[in-house]
Amino acid sequence: MLITALNGLAAAATLFLLASGLTVIFGATRIVNFAHGSLYMLGAYLGWSILARLPHTPWGFALGAVATMAALALFGALLEIGLLRRIYRAPELFQLLATFGVVLMVQDVVQHLWGPAELSLPRPPWLRGFVLLGGARYPRFDLIVIAVFPVLLGALWLGFTRTRWGVLVRAATQDRDMLAALGVDQRLLFTSVFALGAALAGLAGILALPDGSADLTMDLSAVTDAFVVVVVGGLGSLSGAALASLLLGMLQSFGVLWLPRASLVLAFAAMAMVLALRPNGLLGRPLAGRGVGEVVAFIRPAPRALRLAGWFALGAAACAPLILGPYALSVLMEMLIAMLFAASLHLMMGPGGMPSFGHAAWFGIGAYAAALAVHALAAPLPLALPAAVLLAAFAAAAFGWFVVRLSGVYLAMLTLAFAQICWAIAFQWGDVTGGDNGILGVWPGLGVRGFYWLVLALCAGGTLLLRRVLAAPFGHALRASRDSSLRAEAIGLDTGRLRLAAFTLAGAAAGLAGGLYAFAEGSVFPTYISLQRSVDALLMVLLGGVQTISGPILGAFAYTGLYDTLLSLTDYWRFVLGAMIIVLVLAFPQGLAGVRLPGAAR
Amino acid sequence: MLTVEALDVFYGRAQALHGIGFEVRAGQVLVLLGRNGAGKSTTMKALIGLLRPAAGRVVFAGRDLTGAAPHRIARAGIGYVPEERRIFPELTVAENLAVGRQKPRDGLEPWTPARLYALFPNLGAMPERLGARMSGGEQQMLAIARSMMGNPQLILLDEPSEGLAPLIVEQMAQAILALKAEGVTVLLAEQNLHFAQALADVAVVIEGGSIVWQGSMAALRADAAARARYLAV
């Protein structure tokens, strides 16, 4: 019992180290720093290299930790000056995307510098030491980690309440313009806050080394954990983050004891419960709404020329199997599925006004539902596909019930966390999902041509249906609730139900895309739910332009083509893709909604 | 001390100020008068740099500050007290004052919390009170005191009497006169002619974003026709 509680405290300390940096950065700059996990990963790798050159003593470790924090602070400051400073006024989705570009670039850089293998520390005697507690042996290093928690919390509290710097940062979180009008240069302030957050992430990274190792997946798992903690605690609230870290750390530690398989589900259930009772987190305050209105989607009937072009493209696609070989057909199918997937995300974030950073969840649920129906129930395709749609719709409705009332940032972070949890389930629940090996042999039982026509009919039909829905009164009501939910409610619209309906519909369409994809590939893997796939969909929508309904369609084709080219050209495709995302965001900081792409007619 | 020349300001495509120009002399109190929506607050925001003028010039103490960032303008010696007061709600009175603190200025006795508490005794009685828990009048006093912590030579006061009880308005007028006596130049925006008359040396009347009348306060007092035309509600 004592040991479990101590384990919970150690887990809480680790969570707090991560979350404190994230929440401090958000509080001051209002940026959700997706790259926080990358800073943590850099801390672990850099720390590993630094510690290797220092004596393996406690003092050597402490010195290494300080050096790592300093290096990360410098890196964070450069990142703030080079990138974040330029996008403070951009829509939040663009900020998330830009910092995700950093995630991608850091992944490739780390892999290039340190290689793909896991790195662990040599364990000198002082790290292996144990302490006797109530008859049980407890690792001494874990006690040190636990001690870091109150020390850090106290130091941060003192820094924010007792120093001029802290008072200025708190003033900045409350009213930036007024602070500037009082003569405070915020650029310096924000750079220092970001450097502090990065240093904290670096400390978390180096403290993770003795009990674990540095590996290339730690960035995303860390940032997901940090998001959950920060959302539960309330965005920007330091004490909230501390409380949530304790809660989730304990839940994790005792959860493993009682329900070994369900620790992730427990964390998620706790999060859902907290948000249902307190939509702004335990100690959070409502965020001053920046509104999602920046991402405006105008829906008009397609002009005649575009409609003709559309019908022509559809006709050409229908004739394609008569001309093209199987490989070209499979690429076309991939594009068609991407089109439906992107269109479903567009419905959610454009007209629905609900930014989603985890759209792959519904895609993956659809894919796994179809594959499991085929495998476990021996269902044929005509049964497996509806199962995919229904299950994805059901999951979207259940999850949506908790989140549709939330504001943009919370929604983006929660959808991301949900997708990561789905990914973890697919990855860990080997008995059912096959784990990393996936499920193989999911074939449609149709010829290539027959299946292609099915994909074409369902994807084109589905996309047209989504489009039709937006032009219907439901679509108008949905946009009304996005633009002004108060006014929409005042004229009698039930905005919560409208948003939930859109959320469910988008989930169902993404589920259909996922189910088709499972059959097209003949297999499912956890990567179908990966963050990368969610971001793919976002990029397709943003690339095509959120303001147009044909945007996601064009974006899906353009992006799939670009991506395949990139993969074949370079091993460092993540680096290139990340750099491209950043350039895109810097070039259009107000969102592509302000730009009319020549190809994307309204 | 402050020269404003032909200022044009836009909100998006809508032009809010049309060629506003006036001059504030050192030690004076100049009042910008006008009805709601005339452009008083817009002028103030453009002067402190929260809005960027599309055309025109702002010269303060010999320095061209047109289009400069707000923190540079504030550091040059201009204090700003916005209409909404914009107290930091989760900071205490003392912390709000600390945020405003800037370096002392040559030739002026630097403002300290103690001096400001003497000027506004209500604030001195509640240094640990949170901004969010203060009455409107107390917030107004704090907003003025906070801007004084930057040791400005000129302060922009945007409708300091708005929404306050008559007794508090009277206190506010006394405080502004005390600041004037300390040598601070004041640019005041007001709708309340009675309040303005007690304080101002010079008046500038704006309507629809343009200046329609300017002259001494005494001249405006004598010009019943102008008062009726531009200021009567």
CSV table of C-alpha atoms in Angstrom, one decimal, chain B residues 87-96 122-123 125-135 138 142:
chain,number,residue,atom,x,y,z
B,87,ILE,CA,-7.1,46.4,-13.8
B,88,PHE,CA,-5.4,43.0,-13.7
B,89,PRO,CA,-8.2,41.2,-11.9
B,90,GLU,CA,-6.1,38.4,-10.3
B,91,LEU,CA,-3.4,40.7,-9.0
B,92,THR,CA,-3.6,42.6,-5.8
B,93,VAL,CA,-3.6,46.4,-5.6
B,94,ALA,CA,0.1,46.4,-4.6
B,95,GLU,CA,0.9,44.0,-7.5
B,96,ASN,CA,-1.0,46.1,-10.0
B,122,ASN,CA,-8.9,54.3,-0.4
B,123,LEU,CA,-6.1,52.3,-2.1
B,125,ALA,CA,-6.5,50.8,2.9
B,126,MET,CA,-6.5,47.7,0.8
B,127,PRO,CA,-3.1,46.9,-0.7
B,128,GLU,CA,-3.8,43.2,-0.6
B,129,ARG,CA,-7.2,43.4,-2.2
B,130,LEU,CA,-7.6,41.5,-5.6
B,131,GLY,CA,-8.4,43.7,-8.6
B,132,ALA,CA,-11.5,41.7,-9.3
B,133,ARG,CA,-12.9,42.5,-5.9
B,134,MET,CA,-12.8,46.3,-6.1
B,135,SER,CA,-15.6,48.7,-6.8
B,138,GLU,CA,-11.6,52.0,-6.6
B,142,LEU,CA,-6.0,52.1,-9.1
